Coordinates of C-alpha atoms in Angstrom, one line a residue:
X196 CA 17.8 -4.8 80.9
X197 CA 21.4 -5.9 80.2
X198 CA 24.6 -5.0 78.4
X199 CA 23.1 -5.5 74.9
X200 CA 19.4 -4.7 74.8
X201 CA 16.4 -3.1 76.6
X202 CA 13.1 -4.9 77.2
X203 CA 10.2 -2.9 75.8
X204 CA 6.4 -3.3 75.6
X205 CA 4.9 -6.2 73.7
X206 CA 3.9 -5.7 70.1
X207 CA 0.4 -6.9 69.0
X208 CA -0.9 -7.7 65.6
X209 CA -4.2 -5.7 65.7
X210 CA -5.2 -6.5 62.2
X211 CA -5.3 -10.3 62.7
X212 CA -8.8 -11.7 62.7
X213 CA -9.9 -14.4 65.1
X214 CA -12.4 -17.3 64.7
X215 CA -11.9 -20.4 62.6
X216 CA -8.6 -20.3 60.8
X217 CA -10.2 -21.5 57.6
X218 CA -12.3 -18.3 57.2
X219 CA -10.0 -15.7 58.7
X220 CA -8.7 -14.5 55.3
X221 CA -12.2 -14.2 53.7
X222 CA -13.5 -12.4 56.7
X223 CA -10.5 -10.0 56.7
X224 CA -11.0 -9.2 53.1
X225 CA -14.7 -8.5 53.6
X226 CA -14.0 -6.3 56.7
X227 CA -11.3 -4.2 54.9
X228 CA -12.4 -0.9 53.6
X229 CA -12.6 -0.5 49.8
X230 CA -11.5 2.2 47.4
X231 CA -13.8 2.8 44.5
X232 CA -12.3 2.7 41.0
X233 CA -12.6 6.5 40.4
X234 CA -10.7 7.3 43.7
X235 CA -8.0 4.8 42.9
X236 CA -6.8 7.0 40.1
X237 CA -6.1 9.8 42.6
X238 CA -3.9 7.6 44.8
X239 CA -0.1 6.9 44.3
X240 CA 1.8 3.9 45.6
X241 CA 5.6 3.6 45.5
X242 CA 6.9 0.0 45.2
X243 CA 10.6 -0.6 45.9
X244 CA 11.9 -3.7 44.3
X245 CA 10.8 -5.6 41.1
X246 CA 11.3 -9.2 42.1
X247 CA 8.4 -11.7 42.3
X248 CA 6.8 -9.8 45.3
X249 CA 7.5 -6.2 44.0
X250 CA 6.8 -7.0 40.3
X251 CA 3.5 -8.8 41.0
X252 CA 2.4 -6.1 43.4
X253 CA 3.1 -3.3 41.1
X254 CA 1.3 -5.0 38.2
X255 CA -1.7 -5.9 40.3
X256 CA -2.1 -2.5 41.9
X257 CA -1.7 -0.7 38.5
X258 CA -4.3 -3.1 37.0
X259 CA -6.6 -2.2 39.8
X260 CA -6.3 1.5 38.9
X261 CA -3.8 2.9 41.3
X262 CA -0.9 5.1 40.1
X263 CA 2.3 3.2 40.7
X264 CA 5.9 4.3 40.9
X265 CA 8.4 1.4 40.8
X266 CA 12.1 1.5 41.7
X267 CA 14.9 -0.9 41.3
X268 CA 18.7 -0.7 41.4
X269 CA 19.1 -3.1 38.5
X270 CA 19.2 -2.0 34.9
X271 CA 16.0 -3.8 34.2
X272 CA 13.1 -5.1 36.5
X273 CA 13.8 -8.6 35.2
X274 CA 17.3 -8.6 36.7
X275 CA 15.8 -8.9 40.2
X276 CA 17.3 -11.8 42.2
X277 CA 14.1 -13.8 42.0
X278 CA 15.4 -14.8 38.6
X279 CA 18.0 -17.0 40.3
X280 CA 15.4 -19.3 42.0
X281 CA 15.7 -22.8 40.6
X282 CA 13.7 -25.6 42.0
X283 CA 10.0 -24.7 42.1
X284 CA 7.0 -23.2 43.8
X285 CA 4.7 -25.0 46.3
X286 CA 0.9 -25.1 46.0
X287 CA -1.7 -27.4 47.7
X288 CA -3.3 -28.6 44.4
X289 CA -3.0 -32.3 45.2
X290 CA -2.7 -33.1 41.5
X291 CA -0.8 -36.3 42.5
X292 CA -3.6 -37.5 44.8
X293 CA -1.1 -38.3 47.4
X294 CA -2.9 -36.8 50.4
X295 CA -2.0 -33.1 50.0
X296 CA -4.4 -30.4 51.1
X297 CA -4.4 -26.7 52.2
X298 CA -4.3 -27.9 55.8
X299 CA -1.3 -30.2 55.1
X300 CA 0.7 -27.4 53.5
X301 CA -0.3 -25.3 56.5
X302 CA 0.8 -28.0 58.9
X303 CA 4.1 -28.7 57.1
X304 CA 5.0 -25.0 57.0
X305 CA 4.3 -24.4 60.7
X306 CA 6.2 -27.5 61.6
X307 CA 9.0 -26.7 59.1
X308 CA 9.4 -23.3 60.7
X309 CA 9.9 -25.0 64.1
X310 CA 6.7 -23.5 65.5
X311 CA 7.9 -19.9 65.3
X312 CA 5.5 -18.5 62.7
X313 CA 1.9 -17.1 63.0
X314 CA -0.8 -19.7 62.3
X315 CA -3.1 -17.1 60.6
X316 CA -0.5 -16.0 58.1
X317 CA 0.7 -19.5 57.2
X318 CA -2.9 -20.7 56.7
X319 CA -3.6 -17.8 54.4
X320 CA -0.4 -18.6 52.4
X321 CA -1.5 -22.2 52.0
X322 CA -5.0 -21.1 50.8
X323 CA -3.7 -18.5 48.3
X324 CA -1.1 -21.0 46.9
X325 CA -3.7 -22.7 44.8
X326 CA -4.6 -19.4 43.0
X327 CA -0.9 -18.6 42.2
X328 CA -0.6 -21.6 39.9
X329 CA -3.8 -20.7 38.0
X330 CA -2.6 -17.1 37.7
X331 CA 0.8 -18.1 36.4
X332 CA -0.5 -20.7 33.9
X333 CA -2.8 -18.1 32.6
X334 CA 0.2 -15.8 32.0
X335 CA 1.9 -18.5 30.0
X336 CA 4.5 -19.6 32.6
X337 CA 5.9 -22.8 31.0
X338 CA 5.6 -25.2 34.0
X339 CA 6.9 -28.7 33.4
X340 CA 4.1 -31.1 32.3
X341 CA 3.7 -34.8 32.2
X342 CA 3.4 -36.7 29.0
X343 CA -0.4 -36.3 28.9
X344 CA -0.1 -32.5 29.3
X345 CA -1.0 -32.2 33.0
X346 CA 1.2 -30.1 35.2
X347 CA 4.0 -32.1 36.8
X348 CA 5.1 -32.0 40.5
X349 CA 8.1 -33.0 42.5
X350 CA 9.0 -33.2 46.2
X351 CA 11.0 -30.8 48.3
X352 CA 12.4 -31.0 51.8
X353 CA 10.2 -31.3 54.9
X354 CA 7.3 -32.9 53.1
X355 CA 6.0 -36.4 52.2
X356 CA 3.9 -35.3 49.2
X357 CA 4.7 -33.9 45.8
X358 CA 3.4 -30.3 45.7
X359 CA 6.2 -28.4 43.9
X360 CA 5.5 -27.0 40.5
X361 CA 8.6 -26.3 38.4
X362 CA 10.1 -25.2 35.1
X363 CA 13.3 -27.4 34.9
X364 CA 15.8 -25.6 37.1
X365 CA 14.6 -22.1 36.1
X366 CA 11.4 -21.7 37.9
X367 CA 12.2 -18.3 39.4
X368 CA 13.2 -16.9 36.0
X369 CA 10.0 -18.1 34.3
X370 CA 7.8 -16.8 37.1
X371 CA 9.6 -13.5 37.1
X372 CA 9.1 -13.1 33.4
X373 CA 5.4 -13.7 33.9
X374 CA 5.3 -10.9 36.6
X375 CA 7.5 -8.7 34.4
X376 CA 5.3 -9.0 31.4
X377 CA 2.2 -8.1 33.5
X378 CA 4.2 -5.1 34.8
X379 CA 5.4 -4.1 31.3
X380 CA 1.8 -4.1 30.1
X381 CA 1.0 -1.5 32.8
X382 CA 4.1 0.5 32.0
X383 CA 2.9 0.6 28.4
X384 CA -0.5 1.8 29.5
X385 CA 1.1 4.6 31.6
X386 CA -0.1 3.2 34.9
X387 CA 3.4 2.4 36.2
X388 CA 6.3 4.8 36.2
X389 CA 9.4 2.6 36.0
X390 CA 12.6 3.9 37.5
X391 CA 15.5 1.4 37.0
X392 CA 19.0 2.1 38.3
X393 CA 17.6 4.1 41.3
X394 CA 18.5 3.1 44.8
X395 CA 16.3 4.0 47.8
X396 CA 18.4 5.7 50.5
X397 CA 15.9 7.1 52.9
X398 CA 12.2 6.9 53.9
X399 CA 10.2 10.1 54.1
X400 CA 7.8 10.2 57.1
X401 CA 5.2 13.0 57.4
X402 CA 2.8 13.2 60.3
X403 CA 3.8 9.7 61.3
X404 CA 3.0 8.2 58.0
X405 CA 5.2 6.8 55.2
X406 CA 4.8 9.3 52.4
X407 CA 7.8 8.8 50.1
X408 CA 11.4 7.9 49.6
X409 CA 14.7 9.6 48.8
X410 CA 16.5 7.9 45.8
X411 CA 19.8 8.3 44.1
X412 CA 20.1 7.9 40.3
X413 CA 23.0 5.4 40.2
X414 CA 24.1 6.7 36.8
X415 CA 24.2 10.4 37.4
X416 CA 24.3 10.5 41.2
X417 CA 21.3 12.9 41.3
X418 CA 19.4 12.8 44.6
X419 CA 15.6 13.2 44.3
X420 CA 12.6 13.0 46.6
X421 CA 9.6 10.9 45.5
X422 CA 6.1 11.2 47.1
X423 CA 3.2 8.8 47.4
X424 CA 0.2 7.9 49.5
X425 CA 1.8 4.6 50.6
X426 CA 5.2 2.9 50.2
X427 CA 5.7 -0.8 49.6
X428 CA 9.1 -2.4 50.3
X429 CA 9.8 -5.5 48.3
X430 CA 13.6 -5.3 48.5
X431 CA 14.4 -8.9 49.4
X432 CA 16.6 -10.4 52.1
X433 CA 19.8 -9.6 53.8
X434 CA 21.9 -12.7 53.3
X435 CA 24.8 -10.7 51.9
X436 CA 25.6 -9.6 55.4
X437 CA 27.7 -12.8 55.4
X438 CA 29.6 -11.5 52.3
X439 CA 29.6 -15.0 50.8
X440 CA 26.1 -16.2 50.0
X441 CA 24.0 -17.5 47.1
X442 CA 22.5 -14.0 46.7
X443 CA 23.4 -11.7 43.8
X444 CA 26.2 -9.3 44.8
X445 CA 23.9 -6.3 44.6
X446 CA 21.4 -7.7 47.1
X447 CA 21.4 -5.5 50.3
X448 CA 19.4 -4.5 53.3
X449 CA 19.5 -0.7 52.8
X450 CA 15.9 -0.1 52.0
X451 CA 14.7 -2.1 55.0
X452 CA 17.4 -0.7 57.3
X453 CA 16.5 2.9 56.3
X454 CA 12.9 2.1 57.4
X455 CA 14.1 0.4 60.6
X456 CA 16.1 3.5 61.5
X457 CA 13.0 5.6 61.0
X458 CA 10.9 3.4 63.4
X459 CA 9.9 0.2 61.7
X460 CA 10.5 -2.8 63.9
X461 CA 12.9 -5.5 62.6
X462 CA 11.8 -9.0 63.6
X463 CA 13.8 -12.2 64.1
X464 CA 17.0 -11.0 62.3
X465 CA 18.9 -14.1 63.6
X466 CA 16.7 -16.5 61.6
X467 CA 18.9 -17.1 58.5
X468 CA 18.7 -20.1 56.2
X469 CA 21.8 -22.1 55.4
X470 CA 21.1 -24.0 52.2
X471 CA 22.5 -27.5 52.2
X472 CA 23.2 -27.9 48.5
X473 CA 25.6 -25.3 47.3
X474 CA 28.9 -25.5 45.4
X475 CA 31.7 -25.4 48.1
X476 CA 33.9 -22.3 48.4
X477 CA 37.0 -22.8 46.2
X478 CA 39.2 -20.1 47.7
X479 CA 39.6 -16.6 49.3
X480 CA 39.3 -15.0 45.9
X481 CA 35.5 -15.8 45.7
X482 CA 32.9 -13.0 46.0
X483 CA 29.8 -15.2 46.0
X484 CA 28.6 -18.8 46.1
X485 CA 26.3 -20.8 43.8
X486 CA 23.2 -22.6 44.7
X487 CA 22.4 -26.1 43.4
X488 CA 18.7 -26.6 43.6
X489 CA 17.1 -28.6 46.5
X490 CA 15.1 -30.4 43.8
X491 CA 18.3 -32.4 43.1
X492 CA 17.7 -34.2 46.4
X493 CA 14.7 -35.9 44.8
X494 CA 17.0 -38.2 42.9
X495 CA 20.5 -37.5 44.2
X496 CA 21.7 -39.4 47.3
X497 CA 23.9 -37.6 49.9
X498 CA 26.9 -39.5 51.3
X499 CA 30.4 -39.3 52.7
X500 CA 33.0 -42.0 53.3
X501 CA 32.5 -44.0 56.5
X502 CA 36.2 -43.7 57.3
X503 CA 38.2 -40.4 57.3
X504 CA 41.0 -42.3 55.7
X505 CA 39.0 -42.7 52.5
X506 CA 38.2 -39.0 52.0
X507 CA 41.2 -38.4 49.7
X508 CA 40.2 -41.2 47.3
X509 CA 38.2 -40.5 44.2
X510 CA 34.5 -41.3 44.8
X511 CA 34.5 -44.1 42.3
X512 CA 37.1 -46.0 44.3
X513 CA 35.0 -46.0 47.5
X514 CA 33.0 -49.2 47.7
X515 CA 29.3 -49.1 48.4
X516 CA 29.7 -50.7 51.8
X517 CA 32.2 -48.0 52.8
X518 CA 29.8 -45.1 52.0
X519 CA 27.6 -43.5 54.7
X520 CA 24.3 -42.2 53.3
X521 CA 23.9 -40.3 56.5
X522 CA 20.6 -38.5 55.9
X523 CA 18.9 -41.8 54.9
X524 CA 20.5 -43.5 58.0
X525 CA 19.6 -40.8 60.6
X526 CA 16.2 -39.7 59.1
X527 CA 14.7 -42.8 57.5
X528 CA 11.2 -41.3 57.1
X529 CA 12.3 -38.3 55.0
X530 CA 15.8 -39.5 53.9
X531 CA 17.5 -37.0 51.6
X532 CA 14.4 -34.7 51.7
X533 CA 14.7 -33.4 55.3
X534 CA 14.3 -29.7 55.8
X535 CA 17.2 -27.4 54.9
X536 CA 18.3 -26.6 58.5
X537 CA 18.6 -30.2 59.4
X538 CA 20.4 -31.3 56.2
X539 CA 22.9 -28.4 56.6
X540 CA 23.7 -29.2 60.2
X541 CA 24.1 -32.9 59.3
X542 CA 26.6 -32.0 56.6
X543 CA 28.5 -29.8 59.0
X544 CA 28.6 -32.6 61.6
X545 CA 30.1 -35.2 59.3
X546 CA 32.7 -32.6 58.0
X547 CA 33.6 -31.7 61.6
X548 CA 34.1 -35.5 62.2
X549 CA 36.8 -35.3 59.5
X550 CA 34.7 -37.2 56.8
X551 CA 34.2 -34.2 54.5
X552 CA 35.4 -34.5 50.9
X553 CA 37.2 -32.0 48.5
X554 CA 39.5 -29.1 49.4
X555 CA 39.7 -28.5 53.1
X556 CA 37.3 -31.4 53.8
X557 CA 34.3 -29.0 53.4
X558 CA 32.1 -31.0 51.1
X559 CA 29.8 -34.0 50.9
X560 CA 28.8 -36.0 47.8
X561 CA 25.4 -35.7 46.0
X562 CA 25.4 -38.8 43.8
X563 CA 23.1 -39.5 40.8
X564 CA 24.5 -42.9 39.9
X565 CA 21.4 -44.7 41.2
X566 CA 19.0 -42.3 39.5
X567 CA 20.8 -42.6 36.1
X568 CA 20.7 -46.4 36.5
X569 CA 17.0 -46.4 37.4
X570 CA 15.7 -43.7 35.1
X571 CA 18.3 -43.4 32.3
X572 CA 20.6 -40.5 31.5
X573 CA 18.0 -38.8 29.2
X574 CA 15.4 -38.7 31.9
X575 CA 17.8 -37.1 34.4
X576 CA 18.9 -34.6 31.7
X577 CA 15.3 -33.7 31.1
X578 CA 14.8 -32.9 34.8
X579 CA 18.1 -31.3 35.8
X580 CA 20.1 -30.7 32.6
X581 CA 20.7 -27.0 33.1
X582 CA 21.7 -27.5 36.7
X583 CA 24.2 -30.2 35.7
X584 CA 25.6 -28.0 33.0
X585 CA 26.0 -25.1 35.4
X586 CA 27.8 -27.3 37.9
X587 CA 30.2 -28.6 35.2
X588 CA 31.0 -25.1 34.0
X589 CA 31.9 -23.9 37.5
X590 CA 33.8 -27.0 38.8
X591 CA 35.1 -28.6 35.6
X592 CA 33.6 -31.9 36.8
X593 CA 31.0 -34.0 35.0
X594 CA 28.2 -34.8 37.5
X595 CA 26.9 -37.6 35.2
X596 CA 30.1 -39.4 35.7
X597 CA 31.2 -38.4 39.2
X598 CA 29.1 -37.2 42.2
X599 CA 28.6 -33.5 42.8
X600 CA 30.4 -32.0 45.8
X601 CA 28.1 -29.7 47.9
X602 CA 28.3 -27.8 51.2
X603 CA 25.9 -25.5 53.0
X604 CA 25.9 -21.8 52.3
X605 CA 23.8 -18.7 53.3
X606 CA 20.8 -18.6 51.0
X607 CA 17.7 -16.9 52.5
X608 CA 16.6 -14.9 55.6
X609 CA 13.4 -15.6 57.4
X610 CA 13.7 -12.4 59.5
X611 CA 12.8 -9.0 58.2
X612 CA 10.7 -6.0 59.0
X613 CA 7.8 -6.8 61.3
X614 CA 4.4 -6.6 59.7
X615 CA 0.8 -7.2 60.8
X616 CA -1.7 -9.5 59.1
X617 CA -2.3 -6.7 56.5
X618 CA 1.5 -6.7 55.8
X619 CA 1.8 -3.2 57.2
X620 CA 4.8 -2.3 59.3
X621 CA 4.8 -0.4 62.6
X622 CA 5.0 2.8 60.4
X623 CA 1.5 3.5 59.0
X624 CA 1.5 3.5 55.2
X625 CA 4.7 1.4 55.0
X626 CA 3.9 -2.1 53.7
X627 CA 6.5 -4.8 53.4
X628 CA 6.2 -7.9 51.2
X629 CA 8.1 -11.0 50.2
X630 CA 11.5 -11.8 51.8
X631 CA 11.8 -8.3 53.1
X632 CA 9.2 -9.1 55.8
X633 CA 9.3 -11.7 58.6
X634 CA 5.8 -13.1 58.5
X635 CA 5.4 -16.6 57.1
X636 CA 8.3 -19.0 57.6
X637 CA 9.2 -18.9 61.3
X638 CA 12.7 -20.1 62.1
X639 CA 13.2 -22.1 58.9
X640 CA 11.7 -21.8 55.4
X641 CA 10.7 -25.0 53.5
X642 CA 12.1 -25.4 50.0
X643 CA 10.0 -23.9 47.2
X644 CA 8.1 -21.6 49.6
X645 CA 9.9 -18.3 48.9
X646 CA 8.4 -18.0 45.4
X647 CA 5.0 -19.0 46.9
X648 CA 5.2 -16.2 49.5
X649 CA 6.5 -13.6 47.1
X650 CA 3.7 -14.1 44.6
X651 CA 1.0 -14.6 47.3
X652 CA 1.9 -11.3 48.9
X653 CA 2.1 -9.4 45.5
X654 CA -0.8 -10.8 43.6
X655 CA -3.3 -11.7 46.2
X656 CA -2.6 -10.4 49.8
X657 CA -1.3 -6.8 49.5
X658 CA -3.9 -5.7 46.9
X659 CA -6.6 -6.8 49.3
X660 CA -5.2 -5.1 52.4
X661 CA -3.5 -1.9 51.3
X662 CA -7.0 -0.6 50.2
X663 CA -8.0 -0.6 53.9
X664 CA -5.3 2.0 54.5
X665 CA -5.7 4.0 51.2
X666 CA -9.4 4.4 51.8
X667 CA -8.5 7.3 54.0
X668 CA -6.5 9.0 51.2
X669 CA -5.5 10.8 49.2
X670 CA -3.4 12.4 51.8
X671 CA -2.2 16.1 51.8
X672 CA 0.1 17.0 48.9
X673 CA 3.8 17.4 49.7
X674 CA 6.5 19.6 48.4
X675 CA 10.3 19.5 48.5
X676 CA 10.3 22.4 50.9
X677 CA 8.4 20.6 53.6
X678 CA 10.5 20.1 56.7
X679 CA 10.4 16.3 56.9
X680 CA 11.3 16.1 53.2
X681 CA 14.2 18.5 53.5
X682 CA 15.4 16.6 56.6
X683 CA 15.3 13.2 54.8
X684 CA 17.2 14.5 51.8
X685 CA 19.8 16.2 54.0
X686 CA 20.4 12.9 55.8
X687 CA 21.2 11.2 52.5
X688 CA 23.4 14.0 51.3
X689 CA 25.3 14.2 54.6
X690 CA 25.9 10.4 54.7
X691 CA 27.2 10.4 51.1
X692 CA 29.5 13.4 51.9
X693 CA 30.8 11.7 55.0
X694 CA 31.6 8.4 53.2
X695 CA 33.5 10.3 50.5
X696 CA 35.4 12.5 52.9
X697 CA 36.9 9.7 55.1
X698 CA 39.5 8.9 52.4
X699 CA 41.0 6.1 54.4
X700 CA 43.3 3.2 53.4
X701 CA 40.9 0.2 53.4
X702 CA 38.6 -0.9 50.6
X703 CA 34.9 -1.4 51.1
X704 CA 35.2 -5.0 50.1
X705 CA 37.8 -5.7 52.8
X706 CA 35.4 -4.5 55.5
X707 CA 32.6 -6.5 54.0
X708 CA 34.6 -9.7 53.8
X709 CA 35.8 -9.3 57.4
X710 CA 32.3 -8.7 58.6
X711 CA 31.2 -11.9 56.7
X712 CA 33.9 -13.9 58.3
X713 CA 32.8 -12.8 61.8
X714 CA 29.1 -13.6 61.0
X715 CA 29.9 -17.0 59.5
X716 CA 32.2 -18.0 62.4
X717 CA 30.0 -16.8 65.3
X718 CA 26.5 -16.4 63.9
X719 CA 26.4 -19.1 61.2
X720 CA 25.3 -22.7 61.5
X721 CA 26.2 -23.0 65.2
X722 CA 26.1 -20.2 67.7
X723 CA 27.1 -19.9 71.4
X724 CA 26.9 -17.3 74.1
X725 CA 30.6 -16.9 74.2
X726 CA 31.0 -16.6 70.4
X727 CA 28.1 -14.2 69.9
X728 CA 29.3 -11.9 72.7
X729 CA 32.7 -11.9 71.0
X730 CA 31.1 -11.2 67.6
X731 CA 29.3 -8.1 69.0
X732 CA 32.6 -6.7 70.2
X733 CA 34.3 -7.5 66.9
X734 CA 31.6 -5.9 64.8
X735 CA 31.5 -2.7 67.0
X736 CA 35.2 -2.3 66.6
X737 CA 35.0 -3.0 62.8
X738 CA 32.2 -0.5 62.5
X739 CA 34.3 2.2 64.3
X740 CA 37.2 1.4 62.0
X741 CA 35.0 1.5 58.9
X742 CA 34.0 5.1 59.6
X743 CA 37.6 6.2 60.0
X744 CA 39.5 4.1 57.5
X745 CA 37.3 3.2 54.5
X746 CA 38.3 4.6 51.2
X747 CA 35.6 5.5 48.7
X748 CA 37.2 6.9 45.5
X749 CA 35.3 9.1 43.0
X750 CA 32.5 11.6 43.4
X751 CA 28.8 11.4 44.4
X752 CA 27.6 13.1 41.2
X753 CA 28.6 10.2 38.9
X754 CA 28.4 6.4 38.5
X755 CA 30.2 5.3 41.6
X756 CA 29.9 1.6 42.6
X757 CA 32.3 2.0 45.5
X758 CA 29.9 4.6 47.0
X759 CA 26.9 2.3 46.5
X760 CA 28.8 -0.6 48.2
X761 CA 30.0 1.6 51.1
X762 CA 26.5 2.7 52.0
X763 CA 25.3 -0.9 51.9
X764 CA 28.2 -2.2 54.0
X765 CA 27.6 0.5 56.6
X766 CA 24.1 -0.8 57.0
X767 CA 25.3 -4.4 57.1
X768 CA 27.6 -3.5 60.0
X769 CA 24.6 -2.3 62.0
X770 CA 22.4 -5.2 61.0
X771 CA 25.2 -7.8 61.8
X772 CA 25.4 -6.4 65.3
X773 CA 21.6 -6.7 65.8
X774 CA 21.6 -10.3 64.3
X775 CA 24.2 -11.3 66.9
X776 CA 22.2 -9.6 69.8
X777 CA 19.0 -11.3 68.6
X778 CA 20.8 -14.7 68.5
X779 CA 22.3 -14.0 71.9
X780 CA 19.0 -13.2 73.5
X781 CA 17.3 -16.3 72.1
X782 CA 18.7 -19.0 74.3
X783 CA 17.2 -21.9 72.5
X784 CA 17.7 -23.7 69.2
X785 CA 14.9 -23.5 66.6
X786 CA 15.1 -23.9 62.8
X787 CA 18.0 -22.1 61.3
X788 CA 19.0 -20.7 64.8
X789 CA 21.1 -23.4 66.5
X790 CA 22.6 -22.6 69.9
X791 CA 25.3 -25.0 71.0
X792 CA 24.0 -24.8 74.6
X793 CA 20.5 -26.0 73.6
X794 CA 20.5 -29.4 71.9
X795 CA 19.2 -32.9 72.5
X796 CA 21.5 -35.7 73.5
X797 CA 21.7 -36.7 69.8
X798 CA 22.5 -33.2 68.6
X799 CA 19.1 -32.0 67.4
X800 CA 17.7 -28.5 68.0
X801 CA 16.1 -28.1 71.4
X802 CA 13.4 -25.4 71.7
X803 CA 12.2 -23.8 74.9
X804 CA 8.5 -23.0 74.2
X805 CA 7.9 -21.8 77.7
X806 CA 10.4 -18.9 77.3
X807 CA 10.7 -18.2 73.6
X808 CA 7.4 -18.8 71.8
X809 CA 7.4 -15.3 70.4
X810 CA 8.6 -13.2 67.5
X811 CA 11.4 -10.8 68.6
X812 CA 10.7 -7.4 67.1
X813 CA 13.5 -4.9 67.6
X814 CA 13.3 -1.1 67.8
X815 CA 16.3 0.9 66.5
X816 CA 18.0 3.0 69.2
X817 CA 20.8 4.8 67.4
X818 CA 24.0 3.5 66.0
X819 CA 25.6 3.3 69.5
X820 CA 22.6 2.7 71.6
X821 CA 20.9 -0.4 72.8
X822 CA 18.1 -1.8 70.7
X823 CA 14.7 -2.4 72.4
X824 CA 13.1 -5.8 72.3
X825 CA 9.3 -6.0 71.7
X826 CA 7.8 -9.5 71.9
X827 CA 4.8 -10.7 69.9
X828 CA 3.5 -13.8 71.6
X829 CA 2.7 -16.7 69.2
X830 CA -0.4 -18.7 69.8
X831 CA -1.0 -22.2 68.4
X832 CA -4.6 -23.3 68.2
X833 CA -4.3 -25.9 65.4
X834 CA -0.7 -27.1 65.0
X835 CA 0.4 -27.5 68.6
X836 CA 4.2 -27.3 69.2
X837 CA 5.8 -30.7 69.5
X838 CA 9.2 -32.1 69.1
X839 CA 10.1 -31.6 65.5
X840 CA 11.2 -35.0 64.2
X841 CA 11.9 -36.1 60.7
X842 CA 13.2 -39.6 61.7

């Protein structure tokens, strides 16, 4: 016990099978209870979120015969943030005959996550990956193809094979449209009830089980209670706690945080991914950042001037011998395709040395001159044309003529609600899939694996595990007069009333921006005990100020975006505090979590496997109480922890 957290009992994944890792998933599927087709029609499942995980899960469950209610805050399911994913999706197909396999994808993912993920879950992900491509091709997803018509592949960071399938720089969009079309078919058949522009604001728990949600109609402000036999959260990650990120502005943690407050453990919140190739911040006016796909590092070379004195010169005036291709120099085996955490820290280091380029010296070059010379401009356009066009529209610079300027930015979160092998949280009946859970990526996600996990969970894993829980249903009917339902609804109404009544003198965005600055400064690419301790104090003071000075104009019974944002920022304030406490307790460096006190002599991350080889699952203890830490020990039978080197 200390000033920030309480040590609790260990948490154990009781659903995880043992035995040979190659057969665990098949044995789990066989051991799981089934629901016969006639009984599926009697069971209702709520799915919150319509991205790749939520959309594919809703479509697959409805296809199987369950009644599905789907909710999203966007005006259409296809506006989910999965649409913004650019570079590709991994699968162990080995079409290039370059030595890839299910085991190699498993190995790369465990190693890429810095040995902080479960072997069982990662191996299942690698196994299922090969089915995802077949599923999506059958749906008509227009993956890139070679001249002869075969599916094309390219490389992503942290691998030495080409296993990434892609659709130019729009892979997420095309995959989401495939899931959306499958979903729309079920909506047309009456198997899915679609509720767009509805935000989940509370979880309903009856007799210890998740039985529904409280939602707000974002157009009319109407609060309603929705019931089901099971609830699936597919609401994405929490990167917007930093204010500036590559996430859409609407992305938030509220659905997950409402579940956390009701008893669902939140695992590894400090594991956040800083993506190395984003367009640098241009000024304090900005509200979000823009990703430039990792796929660009296949052909683009990353460099900065060798001398700080050359940083103000145009790139074309810096001679080849005066350029430092630092990733190729430091990591010759992987070069520009090192994992994201390593590439991001390397960019920060050269900028800290005073060798960054662009405004404020916060940028490095991503140069395609060699690729254009080697392949020709038309070939580069065919691969990356839409990305180059996007860069030029935002910056006003032509990346065919001058190198892109890039800098790391918050992109993805490996932490999330704790789930067992069946993807069920610590609340029975509450399942969590995609980026909203913590399960597959450890301390660092490899590029092109987010789409893989989202579709694996939605199409193949959840539909084979949720039936084990639903076999005990249907559960007793609920009414709006039941005490737990009345209590959940009242919690939502009281919270909205409180936000509207404060009538302070600061905007919601001003609080969010200040929180983001604290998080980026003290819980960003480099963390320290002193900085994190200071951050916890700053966030607590900001949270107290928020509840006395925030101004939320308008009413609750109308379209009110300030009210929506206020509720989300209130949750971000609590999450931000937990992230800093989690980072403070983990006195090691691993993946995206880099503690300044724990590094090798040459500045690489230094793990402490003897102390921290576990997932940290946190229990909520009130807005002003201490969270309780529950540890899930990680065991490595196949990929034994070693020094993670890409040199």
